[in-house]
CSV table of C-alpha atoms (C1' of nucleotides) in Angstrom, one decimal:
chain,number,residue,atom,x,y,z
A,27,UNK,CA,-15.2,18.3,-3.0
A,28,UNK,CA,-11.9,19.1,-4.6
A,29,UNK,CA,-11.3,21.7,-1.9
A,30,UNK,CA,-12.0,19.1,0.7
A,31,UNK,CA,-9.4,16.8,-0.9
A,32,UNK,CA,-6.9,19.5,-1.1
A,33,UNK,CA,-7.3,20.6,2.5
A,34,UNK,CA,-7.2,17.0,3.6
A,35,UNK,CA,-3.8,16.4,2.0
A,36,UNK,CA,-2.5,19.7,3.3
A,37,UNK,CA,-3.6,18.8,6.8
A,38,UNK,CA,-0.7,16.3,6.9
A,39,UNK,CA,2.0,18.4,5.2
A,40,UNK,CA,2.6,21.4,3.0
A,41,UNK,CA,2.6,20.6,-0.7
A,42,UNK,CA,2.7,22.4,-4.1
A,43,UNK,CA,-0.1,22.1,-6.6
A,44,UNK,CA,1.6,19.6,-8.9
A,45,UNK,CA,2.3,17.3,-6.0
A,46,UNK,CA,-1.3,17.5,-4.7
A,47,UNK,CA,-2.5,16.3,-8.0
A,48,UNK,CA,0.0,13.4,-8.0
A,49,UNK,CA,-1.1,12.2,-4.6
A,50,UNK,CA,-4.7,12.4,-5.4
A,51,UNK,CA,-4.2,10.4,-8.5
A,52,UNK,CA,-1.5,7.9,-7.5
A,53,UNK,CA,-1.8,7.5,-3.8
A,54,UNK,CA,-5.4,7.9,-3.1
A,55,UNK,CA,-6.9,7.0,-6.5
A,56,UNK,CA,-9.5,9.6,-5.8
A,57,UNK,CA,-10.1,12.1,-8.5
A,58,UNK,CA,-8.3,9.8,-10.8
A,59,UNK,CA,-7.1,12.7,-12.9
A,60,UNK,CA,-7.9,16.1,-11.6
A,61,UNK,CA,-7.1,18.7,-14.2
A,62,UNK,CA,-4.9,21.7,-13.5
A,63,UNK,CA,-7.7,23.8,-14.9
A,64,UNK,CA,-9.6,23.0,-11.8
A,65,UNK,CA,-6.8,22.4,-9.3
A,66,UNK,CA,-5.1,25.8,-9.5
A,67,UNK,CA,-8.2,27.9,-9.4
A,68,UNK,CA,-9.3,25.8,-6.4
A,69,UNK,CA,-6.0,26.6,-4.7
A,70,UNK,CA,-6.5,30.3,-5.5
A,71,UNK,CA,-9.9,30.3,-4.0
A,72,UNK,CA,-8.6,28.6,-0.9
A,73,UNK,CA,-5.9,31.2,-0.6
A,74,UNK,CA,-8.3,34.0,-1.0
A,75,UNK,CA,-10.6,32.6,1.7
A,76,UNK,CA,-7.7,32.3,4.1
A,77,UNK,CA,-7.7,28.5,4.2
A,78,UNK,CA,-4.2,28.2,3.0
A,79,UNK,CA,-1.0,30.3,2.9
A,80,UNK,CA,1.7,30.1,0.2
A,81,UNK,CA,5.4,30.2,0.5
A,82,UNK,CA,7.7,30.3,-2.5
A,83,UNK,CA,9.5,27.0,-2.4
A,84,UNK,CA,10.7,26.8,1.2
A,85,UNK,CA,13.5,24.2,1.2
A,86,UNK,CA,13.5,22.0,4.3
A,87,UNK,CA,14.7,24.1,7.2
A,88,UNK,CA,15.2,27.3,5.2
A,89,UNK,CA,11.5,28.2,5.2
A,90,UNK,CA,12.0,31.9,6.1
A,91,UNK,CA,14.7,33.2,3.8
A,92,UNK,CA,13.0,36.5,3.0
A,93,UNK,CA,13.2,37.6,-0.6
A,94,UNK,CA,12.9,41.4,-0.5
A,95,UNK,CA,10.3,42.8,-2.8
A,96,UNK,CA,12.0,45.7,-4.5
A,97,UNK,CA,8.7,46.9,-6.0
A,98,UNK,CA,7.8,46.4,-9.7
A,99,UNK,CA,9.9,43.7,-11.3
A,100,UNK,CA,9.5,42.9,-14.9
A,101,UNK,CA,8.0,39.5,-15.7
A,102,UNK,CA,11.4,38.3,-16.8
A,103,UNK,CA,13.2,39.3,-13.7
A,104,UNK,CA,10.5,37.8,-11.5
A,105,UNK,CA,10.8,34.6,-13.4
A,106,UNK,CA,14.6,34.6,-12.9
A,107,UNK,CA,14.2,35.2,-9.2
A,108,UNK,CA,11.6,32.5,-9.0
A,109,UNK,CA,14.0,30.1,-10.7
A,110,UNK,CA,16.7,30.9,-8.2
A,111,UNK,CA,14.3,30.2,-5.4
A,112,UNK,CA,14.3,26.5,-6.2
A,113,UNK,CA,18.0,26.3,-5.3
A,114,UNK,CA,19.6,27.6,-8.4
A,115,UNK,CA,18.9,24.7,-10.8
A,116,UNK,CA,16.1,22.4,-11.8
A,117,UNK,CA,12.5,23.0,-12.2
A,118,UNK,CA,10.3,26.1,-12.2
A,119,UNK,CA,9.6,27.6,-8.9
A,120,UNK,CA,6.9,25.9,-6.9
A,121,UNK,CA,4.3,27.5,-4.9
A,122,UNK,CA,4.1,25.6,-1.6
A,123,UNK,CA,0.7,25.7,0.1
A,124,UNK,CA,0.3,25.4,3.9
A,125,UNK,CA,-3.0,25.0,5.6
A,126,UNK,CA,-4.0,27.6,8.2
A,127,UNK,CA,-6.1,27.2,11.3
A,128,UNK,CA,-9.0,28.7,9.4
A,129,UNK,CA,-8.3,26.1,6.8
A,130,UNK,CA,-8.6,23.3,9.3
A,131,UNK,CA,-11.9,24.8,10.5
A,132,UNK,CA,-13.2,24.9,6.9
A,133,UNK,CA,-12.0,21.3,6.4
A,134,UNK,CA,-13.7,20.0,9.4
A,135,UNK,CA,-16.9,21.7,8.3
A,136,UNK,CA,-16.7,20.4,4.8
A,137,UNK,CA,-15.9,16.9,6.0
A,138,UNK,CA,-18.8,16.6,8.3
A,139,UNK,CA,-21.3,18.7,6.3
A,140,UNK,CA,-24.6,16.9,6.5
A,141,UNK,CA,-25.8,18.1,3.1
A,142,UNK,CA,-22.8,16.9,1.1
A,143,UNK,CA,-22.1,13.8,3.1
A,144,UNK,CA,-25.6,12.6,2.5
A,145,UNK,CA,-25.0,12.6,-1.3
A,146,UNK,CA,-25.4,9.2,-2.6
A,147,UNK,CA,-22.1,9.3,-4.4
A,148,UNK,CA,-19.2,6.8,-4.3
A,149,UNK,CA,-16.6,9.5,-4.8
A,150,UNK,CA,-17.8,11.7,-2.1
A,151,UNK,CA,-18.0,8.8,0.3
A,152,UNK,CA,-14.5,7.5,-0.6
A,153,UNK,CA,-13.0,10.9,-0.1
A,154,UNK,CA,-14.7,11.4,3.3
A,155,UNK,CA,-13.7,7.9,4.4
A,156,UNK,CA,-10.1,8.5,3.3
A,157,UNK,CA,-10.0,11.4,5.7
A,158,UNK,CA,-12.2,9.8,8.3
A,159,UNK,CA,-9.4,9.9,10.9
A,160,UNK,CA,-10.1,13.6,11.2
A,161,UNK,CA,-13.7,12.9,12.1
A,162,UNK,CA,-15.0,12.3,15.6
A,163,UNK,CA,-15.9,8.7,16.2
A,164,UNK,CA,-19.7,9.2,16.1
A,165,UNK,CA,-19.5,11.1,12.8
A,166,UNK,CA,-17.3,8.4,11.4
A,167,UNK,CA,-19.9,5.8,12.3
A,168,UNK,CA,-22.6,7.9,10.9
A,169,UNK,CA,-20.8,8.2,7.6
A,170,UNK,CA,-20.3,4.4,7.3
A,171,UNK,CA,-23.9,3.6,8.3
A,172,UNK,CA,-25.4,6.1,6.0
A,173,UNK,CA,-23.4,4.7,3.1
A,174,UNK,CA,-24.4,1.2,4.0
A,175,UNK,CA,-28.1,2.2,4.1
A,176,UNK,CA,-27.8,3.9,0.7
A,177,UNK,CA,-26.3,0.8,-0.9
A,178,UNK,CA,-28.8,-1.5,0.8
A,179,UNK,CA,-31.6,0.6,-0.4
A,180,UNK,CA,-30.3,0.7,-4.0
A,181,UNK,CA,-29.9,-3.1,-4.0
A,182,UNK,CA,-33.4,-3.6,-2.7
A,183,UNK,CA,-34.9,-1.2,-5.3
A,184,UNK,CA,-32.9,-2.9,-8.1
A,185,UNK,CA,-34.3,-6.3,-7.0
A,186,UNK,CA,-37.8,-5.0,-6.9
A,187,UNK,CA,-37.5,-3.4,-10.3
A,188,UNK,CA,-36.0,-6.6,-11.8
A,189,UNK,CA,-38.9,-8.6,-10.4
A,190,UNK,CA,-41.5,-6.1,-11.7
A,191,UNK,CA,-40.0,-5.8,-15.1
A,192,UNK,CA,-42.3,-6.8,-17.9
A,193,UNK,CA,-39.6,-8.3,-20.0
A,194,UNK,CA,-36.0,-9.3,-19.1
A,195,UNK,CA,-32.9,-7.4,-20.1
A,196,UNK,CA,-30.6,-8.7,-22.8
A,197,UNK,CA,-27.3,-10.4,-22.1
A,198,UNK,CA,-25.2,-7.2,-21.8
A,199,UNK,CA,-27.5,-5.1,-19.8
A,200,UNK,CA,-28.1,-8.0,-17.5
A,201,UNK,CA,-24.4,-8.4,-17.1
A,202,UNK,CA,-24.0,-4.8,-16.1
A,203,UNK,CA,-26.9,-4.8,-13.7
A,204,UNK,CA,-25.8,-8.1,-12.0
A,205,UNK,CA,-22.2,-7.1,-11.7
A,206,UNK,CA,-23.3,-3.8,-10.1
A,207,UNK,CA,-25.4,-5.7,-7.6
A,208,UNK,CA,-22.5,-8.0,-6.7
A,209,UNK,CA,-20.3,-5.0,-6.3
A,210,UNK,CA,-22.8,-3.4,-4.0
A,211,UNK,CA,-23.1,-6.5,-1.9
A,212,UNK,CA,-19.3,-6.7,-1.5
A,213,UNK,CA,-19.2,-3.0,-0.6
A,214,UNK,CA,-21.9,-3.6,2.0
A,215,UNK,CA,-19.9,-6.4,3.7
A,216,UNK,CA,-16.8,-4.3,3.5
A,217,UNK,CA,-18.7,-1.5,5.3
A,218,UNK,CA,-20.0,-4.0,7.8
A,219,UNK,CA,-16.5,-5.0,8.7
A,220,UNK,CA,-15.5,-1.3,9.1
A,221,UNK,CA,-18.6,-0.6,11.2
A,222,UNK,CA,-17.8,-3.5,13.4
A,223,UNK,CA,-14.2,-2.4,13.8
A,224,UNK,CA,-15.4,1.1,14.6
A,225,UNK,CA,-17.8,-0.2,17.3
A,226,UNK,CA,-15.3,-2.4,19.1
A,227,UNK,CA,-12.7,0.3,18.9
A,228,UNK,CA,-15.0,2.8,20.5
A,229,UNK,CA,-15.3,0.7,23.6
A,230,UNK,CA,-11.6,0.4,24.0
A,231,UNK,CA,-10.4,3.9,23.2
A,232,UNK,CA,-12.9,6.6,23.9
A,233,UNK,CA,-12.2,10.0,22.3
A,234,UNK,CA,-8.6,9.6,21.4
A,235,UNK,CA,-6.6,11.0,18.5
A,236,UNK,CA,-9.1,13.6,17.2
A,237,UNK,CA,-6.3,15.8,16.0
A,238,UNK,CA,-4.5,14.5,13.0
A,239,UNK,CA,-1.7,17.0,12.6
A,240,UNK,CA,1.6,15.3,12.2
B,17,UNK,CA,-23.9,10.6,-22.3
B,18,UNK,CA,-27.5,11.2,-21.2
B,19,UNK,CA,-28.5,11.4,-24.8
B,20,UNK,CA,-26.9,8.1,-25.5
B,21,UNK,CA,-28.8,6.5,-22.6
B,22,UNK,CA,-32.1,8.0,-23.8
B,23,UNK,CA,-31.6,6.9,-27.4
B,24,UNK,CA,-30.6,3.4,-26.2
B,25,UNK,CA,-33.8,3.0,-24.2
B,26,UNK,CA,-35.9,4.4,-27.1
B,27,UNK,CA,-34.3,2.0,-29.4
B,28,UNK,CA,-36.4,-0.8,-27.8
B,29,UNK,CA,-39.7,1.0,-27.4
B,30,UNK,CA,-41.3,4.4,-27.3
B,31,UNK,CA,-41.4,6.0,-23.9
B,32,UNK,CA,-42.2,9.3,-22.2
B,33,UNK,CA,-39.8,11.3,-20.2
B,34,UNK,CA,-40.8,10.3,-16.7
B,35,UNK,CA,-40.6,6.6,-17.7
B,36,UNK,CA,-37.2,7.0,-19.2
B,37,UNK,CA,-36.0,8.3,-15.9
B,38,UNK,CA,-37.6,5.5,-14.0
B,39,UNK,CA,-35.9,2.9,-16.2
B,40,UNK,CA,-32.5,4.5,-16.0
B,41,UNK,CA,-32.8,4.5,-12.3
B,42,UNK,CA,-34.6,1.3,-11.4
B,43,UNK,CA,-33.8,-1.1,-14.2
B,44,UNK,CA,-30.4,-0.2,-15.3
B,45,UNK,CA,-29.0,1.5,-12.2
B,46,UNK,CA,-27.2,3.9,-14.5
B,47,UNK,CA,-27.6,7.6,-13.8
B,48,UNK,CA,-28.9,6.6,-10.4
B,49,UNK,CA,-31.0,9.7,-10.3
B,50,UNK,CA,-31.1,11.8,-13.4
B,51,UNK,CA,-32.8,15.1,-12.7
B,52,UNK,CA,-35.7,16.3,-14.8
B,53,UNK,CA,-33.7,19.5,-15.2
B,54,UNK,CA,-31.3,17.6,-17.4
B,55,UNK,CA,-33.6,15.0,-18.8
B,56,UNK,CA,-36.3,17.2,-20.4
B,57,UNK,CA,-33.8,19.6,-22.0
B,58,UNK,CA,-32.0,16.6,-23.4
B,59,UNK,CA,-35.2,15.3,-24.9
B,60,UNK,CA,-35.8,18.7,-26.4
B,61,UNK,CA,-32.4,18.8,-28.0
B,62,UNK,CA,-32.9,15.3,-29.4
B,63,UNK,CA,-36.2,16.4,-30.9
B,64,UNK,CA,-34.7,19.5,-32.4
B,65,UNK,CA,-31.9,17.5,-33.9
B,66,UNK,CA,-34.4,15.1,-35.4
B,67,UNK,CA,-33.3,12.1,-33.4
B,68,UNK,CA,-36.7,11.6,-31.9
B,69,UNK,CA,-40.3,12.4,-32.7
B,70,UNK,CA,-43.1,13.0,-30.2
B,71,UNK,CA,-46.7,11.9,-30.1
B,72,UNK,CA,-49.1,13.2,-27.6
B,73,UNK,CA,-49.9,10.1,-25.5
B,74,UNK,CA,-50.9,7.6,-28.1
B,75,UNK,CA,-52.9,5.0,-26.2
B,76,UNK,CA,-52.5,1.5,-27.6
B,77,UNK,CA,-54.5,1.4,-30.9
B,78,UNK,CA,-55.8,5.0,-30.7
B,79,UNK,CA,-52.6,6.6,-31.9
B,80,UNK,CA,-54.1,8.8,-34.5
B,81,UNK,CA,-57.1,10.6,-33.1
B,82,UNK,CA,-56.4,14.0,-34.5
B,83,UNK,CA,-57.0,16.9,-32.1
B,84,UNK,CA,-57.8,19.9,-34.3
B,85,UNK,CA,-55.8,23.0,-33.4
B,86,UNK,CA,-58.3,25.8,-33.3
B,87,UNK,CA,-55.6,28.5,-33.1
B,88,UNK,CA,-54.7,30.2,-29.9
B,89,UNK,CA,-55.9,28.4,-26.8
B,90,UNK,CA,-55.5,29.9,-23.4
B,91,UNK,CA,-53.2,28.0,-21.0
B,92,UNK,CA,-56.2,26.7,-19.1
B,93,UNK,CA,-57.9,25.3,-22.2
B,94,UNK,CA,-54.7,23.7,-23.5
B,95,UNK,CA,-54.3,22.0,-20.2
B,96,UNK,CA,-57.8,20.7,-20.3
B,97,UNK,CA,-57.4,19.4,-23.8
B,98,UNK,CA,-54.1,17.8,-22.7
B,99,UNK,CA,-55.9,16.1,-19.8
B,100,UNK,CA,-58.5,14.7,-22.2
B,101,UNK,CA,-55.7,13.3,-24.3
B,102,UNK,CA,-54.8,10.8,-21.7
B,103,UNK,CA,-58.2,9.1,-22.0
B,104,UNK,CA,-60.4,11.4,-19.9
B,105,UNK,CA,-59.1,10.6,-16.5
B,106,UNK,CA,-55.9,10.2,-14.6
B,107,UNK,CA,-52.6,11.9,-15.0
B,108,UNK,CA,-51.3,14.8,-16.9
B,109,UNK,CA,-50.8,14.2,-20.7
B,110,UNK,CA,-47.6,12.5,-21.5
B,111,UNK,CA,-45.3,13.3,-24.3
B,112,UNK,CA,-44.3,10.0,-25.9
B,113,UNK,CA,-40.9,9.9,-27.6
B,114,UNK,CA,-40.1,7.6,-30.5
B,115,UNK,CA,-36.7,7.2,-32.1
B,116,UNK,CA,-36.2,8.0,-35.8
B,117,UNK,CA,-33.8,6.5,-38.3
B,118,UNK,CA,-31.7,9.6,-37.8
B,119,UNK,CA,-31.8,8.9,-34.1
B,120,UNK,CA,-30.5,5.4,-34.6
B,121,UNK,CA,-27.7,6.7,-36.7
B,122,UNK,CA,-26.8,9.2,-34.0
B,123,UNK,CA,-27.0,6.5,-31.4
B,124,UNK,CA,-24.7,4.2,-33.2
B,125,UNK,CA,-22.3,7.0,-33.7
B,126,UNK,CA,-22.4,8.0,-30.0
B,127,UNK,CA,-22.0,4.5,-28.9
B,128,UNK,CA,-19.0,3.7,-30.9
B,129,UNK,CA,-17.4,7.1,-30.7
B,130,UNK,CA,-13.7,6.6,-30.1
B,131,UNK,CA,-13.2,9.8,-28.2
B,132,UNK,CA,-16.0,9.3,-25.6
B,133,UNK,CA,-15.5,5.5,-25.4
B,134,UNK,CA,-11.9,6.0,-24.5
B,135,UNK,CA,-12.9,8.0,-21.4
B,136,UNK,CA,-11.6,6.2,-18.3
B,137,UNK,CA,-14.9,6.4,-16.6
B,138,UNK,CA,-17.0,3.6,-15.1
B,139,UNK,CA,-20.3,5.2,-15.9
B,140,UNK,CA,-19.5,5.7,-19.5
B,141,UNK,CA,-18.3,2.1,-19.8
B,142,UNK,CA,-21.3,0.7,-18.0
B,143,UNK,CA,-23.7,2.6,-20.2
B,144,UNK,CA,-22.0,1.4,-23.4
B,145,UNK,CA,-21.8,-2.1,-22.2
B,146,UNK,CA,-25.5,-2.1,-21.3
B,147,UNK,CA,-26.2,-1.2,-24.9
B,148,UNK,CA,-23.4,-3.4,-26.3
B,149,UNK,CA,-25.9,-5.6,-28.2
B,150,UNK,CA,-26.2,-2.7,-30.7
B,151,UNK,CA,-22.5,-2.8,-31.3
B,152,UNK,CA,-20.8,-4.9,-34.0
B,153,UNK,CA,-18.8,-7.7,-32.4
B,154,UNK,CA,-15.4,-6.2,-33.0
B,155,UNK,CA,-16.4,-2.9,-31.4
B,156,UNK,CA,-17.8,-4.8,-28.4
B,157,UNK,CA,-14.5,-6.6,-27.9
B,158,UNK,CA,-12.6,-3.4,-28.2
B,159,UNK,CA,-14.8,-1.8,-25.6
B,160,UNK,CA,-14.2,-4.6,-23.2
B,161,UNK,CA,-10.5,-4.8,-23.8
B,162,UNK,CA,-10.0,-1.1,-23.5
B,163,UNK,CA,-11.7,-1.1,-20.2
B,164,UNK,CA,-9.7,-4.0,-19.0
B,165,UNK,CA,-6.5,-2.3,-20.0
B,166,UNK,CA,-7.5,0.9,-18.2
B,167,UNK,CA,-8.2,-1.0,-15.0
B,168,UNK,CA,-5.0,-3.0,-15.2
B,169,UNK,CA,-3.0,0.2,-15.7
B,170,UNK,CA,-4.6,1.9,-12.8
B,171,UNK,CA,-4.0,-1.1,-10.5
B,172,UNK,CA,-0.4,-1.2,-11.6
B,173,UNK,CA,0.1,2.5,-11.0
B,174,UNK,CA,-1.5,2.3,-7.6
B,175,UNK,CA,0.8,-0.5,-6.6
B,176,UNK,CA,3.9,1.4,-7.8
B,177,UNK,CA,2.8,4.5,-5.9
B,178,UNK,CA,2.1,2.5,-2.8
B,179,UNK,CA,5.6,1.0,-3.0
B,180,UNK,CA,7.2,4.3,-3.6
B,181,UNK,CA,5.4,6.2,-0.9
B,182,UNK,CA,7.7,7.6,1.8
B,183,UNK,CA,5.2,6.9,4.6
B,184,UNK,CA,2.2,4.6,4.8
B,185,UNK,CA,-1.4,5.8,4.7
B,186,UNK,CA,-3.4,5.7,7.8
B,187,UNK,CA,-6.0,3.1,8.6
B,188,UNK,CA,-8.9,4.8,6.8
B,189,UNK,CA,-7.1,5.9,3.7
B,190,UNK,CA,-5.5,2.5,3.4
B,191,UNK,CA,-8.9,0.8,3.6
B,192,UNK,CA,-10.3,3.0,0.8
B,193,UNK,CA,-7.3,2.3,-1.4
B,194,UNK,CA,-7.2,-1.4,-0.8
B,195,UNK,CA,-10.9,-1.8,-1.3
B,196,UNK,CA,-10.6,0.1,-4.6
B,197,UNK,CA,-7.8,-2.3,-5.6
B,198,UNK,CA,-9.9,-5.3,-4.8
B,199,UNK,CA,-12.8,-4.0,-6.7
B,200,UNK,CA,-10.6,-3.3,-9.7
B,201,UNK,CA,-9.3,-6.9,-9.6
B,202,UNK,CA,-12.8,-8.2,-9.5
B,203,UNK,CA,-13.9,-6.0,-12.3
B,204,UNK,CA,-10.9,-7.3,-14.3
B,205,UNK,CA,-11.8,-10.9,-13.9
B,206,UNK,CA,-15.4,-10.1,-14.7
B,207,UNK,CA,-14.2,-8.4,-17.9
B,208,UNK,CA,-12.1,-11.4,-18.6
B,209,UNK,CA,-15.1,-13.7,-18.5
B,210,UNK,CA,-17.0,-11.4,-20.8
B,211,UNK,CA,-14.1,-11.2,-23.2
B,212,UNK,CA,-13.8,-14.9,-23.2
B,213,UNK,CA,-17.5,-15.4,-23.9
B,214,UNK,CA,-17.3,-12.8,-26.7
B,215,UNK,CA,-14.4,-14.7,-28.3
B,216,UNK,CA,-16.0,-18.1,-28.2
B,217,UNK,CA,-19.3,-16.6,-29.4
B,218,UNK,CA,-17.6,-15.0,-32.3
B,219,UNK,CA,-16.5,-18.3,-33.7
B,220,UNK,CA,-19.9,-19.9,-33.4
B,221,UNK,CA,-22.1,-17.1,-34.7
B,222,UNK,CA,-20.3,-14.8,-37.1
B,223,UNK,CA,-22.1,-11.5,-37.8
B,224,UNK,CA,-25.5,-12.2,-36.6
B,225,UNK,CA,-28.1,-10.0,-34.9
B,226,UNK,CA,-26.6,-6.6,-35.6
B,227,UNK,CA,-30.0,-5.0,-35.6
B,228,UNK,CA,-31.6,-4.7,-32.2
B,229,UNK,CA,-35.0,-3.4,-33.0
B,230,UNK,CA,-37.7,-5.3,-31.3
C,19,DG,C1',-56.9,18.5,3.9
C,20,DT,C1',-52.5,17.2,2.7
C,21,DC,C1',-49.1,14.0,1.1
C,22,DA,C1',-47.1,11.0,-2.5
C,23,DT,C1',-46.9,10.0,-7.3
C,24,DC,C1',-47.3,11.1,-11.9
C,25,DA,C1',-46.0,14.5,-15.4
C,26,DT,C1',-43.5,18.4,-17.8
C,27,DG,C1',-40.8,22.2,-18.0
C,28,DT,C1',-37.4,26.7,-17.0
C,29,DA,C1',-33.5,29.3,-14.7
C,30,DA,C1',-29.5,29.6,-12.2
C,31,DG,C1',-25.5,27.8,-10.8
C,32,DC,C1',-21.7,24.4,-9.6
C,33,DC,C1',-18.0,21.8,-10.6
C,34,DG,C1',-15.5,20.0,-13.5
C,35,DT,C1',-13.3,19.5,-18.3
C,36,DT,C1',-10.4,20.6,-22.6
C,37,DA,C1',-7.7,23.7,-24.9
C,38,DC,C1',-4.5,27.3,-24.8
C,39,DA,C1',-0.2,29.7,-23.0
C,40,DT,C1',4.5,29.6,-21.0
C,41,DG,C1',8.8,27.9,-19.7
C,42,DA,C1',12.8,25.3,-17.7
C,43,DT,C1',15.5,20.7,-17.3
C,44,DT,C1',16.7,16.0,-18.4
C,45,DG,C1',17.4,12.3,-21.4
C,46,DC,C1',17.6,10.2,-26.0
D,23,DG,C1',16.9,18.9,-31.9
D,24,DC,C1',12.8,16.7,-29.7
D,25,DA,C1',10.0,14.5,-26.4
D,26,DA,C1',8.9,13.9,-21.6
D,27,DT,C1',8.4,15.6,-17.0
D,28,DC,C1',8.0,19.3,-13.9
D,29,DA,C1',5.4,23.5,-12.9
D,30,DT,C1',1.7,27.2,-13.0
D,31,DG,C1',-1.9,29.4,-14.8
D,32,DT,C1',-6.3,31.4,-17.9
D,33,DA,C1',-10.6,31.0,-20.9
D,34,DA,C1',-14.2,28.8,-22.7
D,35,DC,C1',-17.4,25.5,-22.5
D,36,DG,C1',-20.1,21.2,-21.0
D,37,DG,C1',-23.2,18.5,-18.5
D,38,DC,C1',-25.5,17.9,-14.7
D,39,DT,C1',-27.7,19.6,-10.3
D,40,DT,C1',-30.9,22.3,-7.4
D,41,DA,C1',-34.6,25.2,-7.0
D,42,DC,C1',-38.6,27.0,-8.8
D,43,DA,C1',-43.2,26.7,-11.3
D,44,DT,C1',-47.5,24.1,-12.4
D,45,DG,C1',-51.1,20.9,-12.0
D,46,DA,C1',-53.9,16.6,-11.7
D,47,DT,C1',-55.2,12.2,-9.1
D,48,DG,C1',-55.6,8.9,-5.4
D,49,DA,C1',-54.7,7.4,-0.9
D,50,DC,C1',-54.9,8.2,4.1
DNA sequence: GTCATCATGTAAGCCGTTACATGATTGC
DNA sequence: GCAATCATGTAACGGCTTACATGATGAC
């Protein structure tokens, strides 16, 4: 899931780890606070699997200033050089990640993976919907409808359970349960609006904009 | 967290594992689908730590029919005996769990634990609120107000981030973000109602009903 | 006969967290 | 001189999931 989110962000532009975290938190609200302890290892895995490439802080337009590797540098020297790479002053050198074609393939696969997408999980759904523009229209619709069905099912089950309960819940538990039910109802009508929009859109613009590269 | 939920349910009545799962899922909607792979080990841990005691399927009124342990029984025989314990017919023998005084102590501690309760997590909050009747009024208020502050903060941050963004999100991402913001707003006003009720209640009935045993 | 439900458990693994380690720059 | 922010990483651990193992009963 984290890897899906990372690849999704990198699909639009290259970013360094720290910034990926910021966007996930501030802009998308997904993964409200991914820890570095999971983010950096995830980036390493993606690099190892060929989904992303790194460049050592490529300033805009100066992406290919080759820094000759003179063999074994001591840690101190490497750090110094890295510091220089940022432009001479400021922060520690960033490692900028760029998605590869292989990465886009992996992303598409993760995004539309039946297994994961079927998970009855708000976070997974939110993440997938946030990147739904990369999904072909039918998959998008499927995503929305599946989520709707899950919520409707849960609502129905909750009502059946409440009706069958031998004794009622106390004030607080009831408040939690009822609020959850109301939220689910609102989510369902939100989904209905999205599904509607999806369907009318489909008629107007068949199979357009399936590539989301900027 | 699971242990908190289990102890909360057992605080009202004794239950067996399968039933605990059912209630969590159907009645409270919390832990939408706890797996047995985490439920049963949790129950074992609680038993080891003295928070719960087990009784082998005590039918109503026939709780103390002692089954003499004749030493080493083969698996088959043990199973047969276990089957008998249910009343002669029907399902496999249940292991009924009952909370102990030590368990109530642990529960109170878990429920009001600063560290865990501060977690900015909807599930944790929902769980705690569902069992808020076991909390002293001031702790209850603190729980509600902390959650309110967290949501308000997140909303504010999201707005600031949206305003500062260099380029706007696409249709789908925007939909996710906006829906999340609306949900947060509704959650906040729900919390406001609860906080209000808490405050007016406090004036009317000071320090009543702090024990929730049925 | 075989599927769903009730009932309990173990083993392996995933996905994340916290805590630790390091280090520069900017602002108070 | 100290805290906050930017920036990257490792190590240990936690908590939950899936898959596996077992077995009875009742309904179709």
